[in-house]
Amino acid sequence: LVECSKGTYIRALARDLGEELGSGAHLARLTRLSSGRYTLEDAIPLSEAERLLSTGRGREILHPLDEALLRFEAFRLDEESVERVRQGQPVEGPQPTQGPLSRAYGPDGRLIALLRYDRERTIWQPRKVFRPHAANA
C-alpha cells in the first residue's frame, strides 16, 4: 500500500524498486483506493451509473460541487458583490488565512465562485464562476 500525493508515478516506483533490487519489476495491478476525501467505498459500479443515467436519475449519484472544494476557506458575499463576481469583476473580502484561493457563497448560501486573492491590490478576483444550477446540483 502506497500513500502518496498527486504527481507520484506508482508504476515508475515499481520499476525503480526492481532496478535497486537488481531484478526488474512491474505492476500486475494498480487500484486507487482514495482521492482527496473520496474513497473506493464511495464509488458505484459503472453499470449502476449507466442505469441511473439511462432512466433520468443521474442526479442521484452527483455530489454537490463544493464538496470538491472544501480544502479552500470560504466567505459570504453580499448581493452587490455576487453580481460583480458574476460579471468577472473583483470584490473586496477578508484577507486569506490558508492560501490564495477561497470559495465564495451568496447571501442564500449558494456557491457562487472560486476566487483568487490579489495581494498587491488586496482584492478577490474571480477564478471560476459557477452557474447557479451547476454549483448547487
PDB file of C-alpha atoms in Angstrom:
ATOM      1  CA  LEU A   1       0.000   0.000   0.000  1.00  0.00           C
ATOM      2  CA  VAL A   2       1.439   3.376  -1.032  1.00  0.00           C
ATOM      3  CA  GLU A   3       0.011   6.626   0.330  1.00  0.00           C
ATOM      4  CA  CYS A   4       1.178   9.497  -1.859  1.00  0.00           C
ATOM      5  CA  SER A   5       0.404  12.947  -3.187  1.00  0.00           C
ATOM      6  CA  LYS A   6      -0.636  13.898  -6.702  1.00  0.00           C
ATOM      7  CA  GLY A   7       2.075  13.575  -9.296  1.00  0.00           C
ATOM      8  CA  THR A   8       3.519  10.356  -7.867  1.00  0.00           C
ATOM      9  CA  TYR A   9       4.150   7.761 -10.552  1.00  0.00           C
ATOM     10  CA  ILE A  10       3.495   4.402  -8.911  1.00  0.00           C
ATOM     11  CA  ARG A  11       4.488   2.374 -11.972  1.00  0.00           C
ATOM     12  CA  ALA A  12       7.829   4.211 -12.027  1.00  0.00           C
ATOM     13  CA  LEU A  13       8.213   3.474  -8.314  1.00  0.00           C
ATOM     14  CA  ALA A  14       7.799  -0.257  -9.001  1.00  0.00           C
ATOM     15  CA  ARG A  15      10.329  -0.072 -11.846  1.00  0.00           C
ATOM     16  CA  ASP A  16      12.833   1.808  -9.665  1.00  0.00           C
ATOM     17  CA  LEU A  17      12.448  -0.702  -6.814  1.00  0.00           C
ATOM     18  CA  GLY A  18      13.132  -3.515  -9.253  1.00  0.00           C
ATOM     19  CA  GLU A  19      16.254  -1.761 -10.511  1.00  0.00           C
ATOM     20  CA  GLU A  20      17.510  -1.267  -6.938  1.00  0.00           C
ATOM     21  CA  LEU A  21      16.953  -4.961  -6.236  1.00  0.00           C
ATOM     22  CA  GLY A  22      18.693  -5.867  -9.470  1.00  0.00           C
ATOM     23  CA  SER A  23      15.758  -7.894 -10.740  1.00  0.00           C
ATOM     24  CA  GLY A  24      13.440  -5.549 -12.631  1.00  0.00           C
ATOM     25  CA  ALA A  25       9.810  -5.112 -11.650  1.00  0.00           C
ATOM     26  CA  HIS A  26       6.430  -4.017 -12.928  1.00  0.00           C
ATOM     27  CA  LEU A  27       2.910  -3.697 -11.581  1.00  0.00           C
ATOM     28  CA  ALA A  28       0.479  -6.516 -12.189  1.00  0.00           C
ATOM     29  CA  ARG A  29      -2.411  -4.432 -10.862  1.00  0.00           C
ATOM     30  CA  LEU A  30      -2.972  -0.881  -9.622  1.00  0.00           C
ATOM     31  CA  THR A  31      -6.062   0.188  -7.672  1.00  0.00           C
ATOM     32  CA  ARG A  32      -6.635   3.729  -6.434  1.00  0.00           C
ATOM     33  CA  LEU A  33      -8.237   3.419  -3.001  1.00  0.00           C
ATOM     34  CA  SER A  34      -8.862   7.106  -2.441  1.00  0.00           C
ATOM     35  CA  SER A  35      -8.540  10.527  -3.985  1.00  0.00           C
ATOM     36  CA  GLY A  36      -8.923  13.514  -1.713  1.00  0.00           C
ATOM     37  CA  ARG A  37     -11.843  12.867   0.614  1.00  0.00           C
ATOM     38  CA  TYR A  38     -13.385  10.210  -1.637  1.00  0.00           C
ATOM     39  CA  THR A  39     -12.662   6.521  -1.087  1.00  0.00           C
ATOM     40  CA  LEU A  40     -13.339   3.347  -3.018  1.00  0.00           C
ATOM     41  CA  GLU A  41     -16.320   2.755  -0.720  1.00  0.00           C
ATOM     42  CA  ASP A  42     -17.880   5.976  -2.086  1.00  0.00           C
ATOM     43  CA  ALA A  43     -17.725   4.658  -5.652  1.00  0.00           C
ATOM     44  CA  ILE A  44     -20.547   2.980  -7.531  1.00  0.00           C
ATOM     45  CA  PRO A  45     -20.152   0.437 -10.338  1.00  0.00           C
ATOM     46  CA  LEU A  46     -20.169   1.878 -13.850  1.00  0.00           C
ATOM     47  CA  SER A  47     -23.171  -0.320 -14.701  1.00  0.00           C
ATOM     48  CA  GLU A  48     -25.164   1.309 -11.874  1.00  0.00           C
ATOM     49  CA  ALA A  49     -24.208   4.798 -13.066  1.00  0.00           C
ATOM     50  CA  GLU A  50     -25.241   3.897 -16.621  1.00  0.00           C
ATOM     51  CA  ARG A  51     -28.563   2.507 -15.358  1.00  0.00           C
ATOM     52  CA  LEU A  52     -29.352   5.644 -13.360  1.00  0.00           C
ATOM     53  CA  LEU A  53     -28.339   7.930 -16.225  1.00  0.00           C
ATOM     54  CA  SER A  54     -30.414   5.991 -18.766  1.00  0.00           C
ATOM     55  CA  THR A  55     -33.507   6.258 -16.554  1.00  0.00           C
ATOM     56  CA  GLY A  56     -33.111  10.001 -15.958  1.00  0.00           C
ATOM     57  CA  ARG A  57     -31.957   9.536 -12.357  1.00  0.00           C
ATOM     58  CA  GLY A  58     -28.358  10.672 -12.827  1.00  0.00           C
ATOM     59  CA  ARG A  59     -28.701  13.429 -10.213  1.00  0.00           C
ATOM     60  CA  GLU A  60     -28.907  10.734  -7.524  1.00  0.00           C
ATOM     61  CA  ILE A  61     -25.205   9.985  -7.923  1.00  0.00           C
ATOM     62  CA  LEU A  62     -23.944  13.563  -8.089  1.00  0.00           C
ATOM     63  CA  HIS A  63     -22.239  15.239  -5.160  1.00  0.00           C
ATOM     64  CA  PRO A  64     -22.528  18.995  -4.569  1.00  0.00           C
ATOM     65  CA  LEU A  65     -19.725  20.846  -6.352  1.00  0.00           C
ATOM     66  CA  ASP A  66     -18.437  22.500  -3.217  1.00  0.00           C
ATOM     67  CA  GLU A  67     -17.632  19.064  -1.723  1.00  0.00           C
ATOM     68  CA  ALA A  68     -14.629  19.013  -4.039  1.00  0.00           C
ATOM     69  CA  LEU A  69     -13.598  22.499  -2.889  1.00  0.00           C
ATOM     70  CA  LEU A  70     -13.779  22.042   0.890  1.00  0.00           C
ATOM     71  CA  ARG A  71      -9.999  22.333   1.215  1.00  0.00           C
ATOM     72  CA  PHE A  72     -10.336  26.056   0.444  1.00  0.00           C
ATOM     73  CA  GLU A  73     -11.517  28.565   3.022  1.00  0.00           C
ATOM     74  CA  ALA A  74     -14.841  30.283   2.389  1.00  0.00           C
ATOM     75  CA  PHE A  75     -16.699  33.529   2.930  1.00  0.00           C
ATOM     76  CA  ARG A  76     -20.062  35.053   2.042  1.00  0.00           C
ATOM     77  CA  LEU A  77     -20.694  37.827  -0.430  1.00  0.00           C
ATOM     78  CA  ASP A  78     -23.476  40.401  -0.319  1.00  0.00           C
ATOM     79  CA  GLU A  79     -25.820  40.655  -3.340  1.00  0.00           C
ATOM     80  CA  GLU A  80     -23.871  43.526  -4.901  1.00  0.00           C
ATOM     81  CA  SER A  81     -20.631  41.526  -4.725  1.00  0.00           C
ATOM     82  CA  VAL A  82     -22.368  38.448  -6.165  1.00  0.00           C
ATOM     83  CA  GLU A  83     -23.349  40.467  -9.231  1.00  0.00           C
ATOM     84  CA  ARG A  84     -19.827  41.852  -9.593  1.00  0.00           C
ATOM     85  CA  VAL A  85     -18.315  38.364  -9.403  1.00  0.00           C
ATOM     86  CA  ARG A  86     -20.823  37.007 -11.938  1.00  0.00           C
ATOM     87  CA  GLN A  87     -19.628  39.754 -14.304  1.00  0.00           C
ATOM     88  CA  GLY A  88     -15.983  38.788 -13.719  1.00  0.00           C
ATOM     89  CA  GLN A  89     -15.202  41.842 -11.603  1.00  0.00           C
ATOM     90  CA  PRO A  90     -13.064  41.794  -8.451  1.00  0.00           C
ATOM     91  CA  VAL A  91     -14.555  42.214  -4.982  1.00  0.00           C
ATOM     92  CA  GLU A  92     -13.355  43.061  -1.515  1.00  0.00           C
ATOM     93  CA  GLY A  93     -13.328  40.430   1.199  1.00  0.00           C
ATOM     94  CA  PRO A  94     -11.390  39.140   4.184  1.00  0.00           C
ATOM     95  CA  GLN A  95      -7.661  38.549   3.920  1.00  0.00           C
ATOM     96  CA  PRO A  96      -6.918  34.868   3.300  1.00  0.00           C
ATOM     97  CA  THR A  97      -5.533  32.768   6.135  1.00  0.00           C
ATOM     98  CA  GLN A  98      -4.896  29.453   4.341  1.00  0.00           C
ATOM     99  CA  GLY A  99      -3.898  30.324   0.795  1.00  0.00           C
ATOM    100  CA  PRO A 100      -4.812  32.465  -2.198  1.00  0.00           C
ATOM    101  CA  LEU A 101      -7.990  30.583  -3.199  1.00  0.00           C
ATOM    102  CA  SER A 102     -11.374  30.765  -1.495  1.00  0.00           C
ATOM    103  CA  ARG A 103     -14.929  29.592  -2.048  1.00  0.00           C
ATOM    104  CA  ALA A 104     -17.424  32.451  -2.259  1.00  0.00           C
ATOM    105  CA  TYR A 105     -21.068  31.959  -1.300  1.00  0.00           C
ATOM    106  CA  GLY A 106     -24.009  34.258  -1.822  1.00  0.00           C
ATOM    107  CA  PRO A 107     -26.269  35.515   0.977  1.00  0.00           C
ATOM    108  CA  ASP A 108     -28.528  32.491   0.389  1.00  0.00           C
ATOM    109  CA  GLY A 109     -25.665  30.028   0.971  1.00  0.00           C
ATOM    110  CA  ARG A 110     -25.247  29.049  -2.683  1.00  0.00           C
ATOM    111  CA  LEU A 111     -21.751  28.558  -4.062  1.00  0.00           C
ATOM    112  CA  ILE A 112     -21.003  31.440  -6.433  1.00  0.00           C
ATOM    113  CA  ALA A 113     -17.331  31.171  -7.370  1.00  0.00           C
ATOM    114  CA  LEU A 114     -13.797  30.184  -6.617  1.00  0.00           C
ATOM    115  CA  LEU A 115     -11.842  33.405  -6.048  1.00  0.00           C
ATOM    116  CA  ARG A 116      -8.114  34.170  -6.053  1.00  0.00           C
ATOM    117  CA  TYR A 117      -6.703  36.797  -3.716  1.00  0.00           C
ATOM    118  CA  ASP A 118      -4.547  39.504  -5.314  1.00  0.00           C
ATOM    119  CA  ARG A 119      -2.182  40.602  -2.532  1.00  0.00           C
ATOM    120  CA  GLU A 120      -0.932  43.663  -4.404  1.00  0.00           C
ATOM    121  CA  ARG A 121      -4.426  45.047  -4.962  1.00  0.00           C
ATOM    122  CA  THR A 122      -5.943  43.450  -1.799  1.00  0.00           C
ATOM    123  CA  ILE A 123      -8.985  42.212  -3.710  1.00  0.00           C
ATOM    124  CA  TRP A 124     -10.516  38.879  -4.665  1.00  0.00           C
ATOM    125  CA  GLN A 125     -10.560  38.139  -8.383  1.00  0.00           C
ATOM    126  CA  PRO A 126     -12.997  35.546  -9.802  1.00  0.00           C
ATOM    127  CA  ARG A 127     -11.075  32.466 -10.916  1.00  0.00           C
ATOM    128  CA  LYS A 128     -14.092  30.282 -11.736  1.00  0.00           C
ATOM    129  CA  VAL A 129     -17.699  31.473 -11.609  1.00  0.00           C
ATOM    130  CA  PHE A 130     -20.330  28.747 -11.328  1.00  0.00           C
ATOM    131  CA  ARG A 131     -23.705  28.842 -12.993  1.00  0.00           C
ATOM    132  CA  PRO A 132     -26.406  28.785 -10.294  1.00  0.00           C
ATOM    133  CA  HIS A 133     -27.838  25.369 -11.154  1.00  0.00           C
ATOM    134  CA  ALA A 134     -24.422  23.760 -11.777  1.00  0.00           C
ATOM    135  CA  ALA A 135     -22.864  24.767  -8.462  1.00  0.00           C
ATOM    136  CA  ASN A 136     -25.686  23.565  -6.272  1.00  0.00           C
ATOM    137  CA  ALA A 137     -26.903  20.447  -8.048  1.00  0.00           C
TER     138      ALA A 137
END
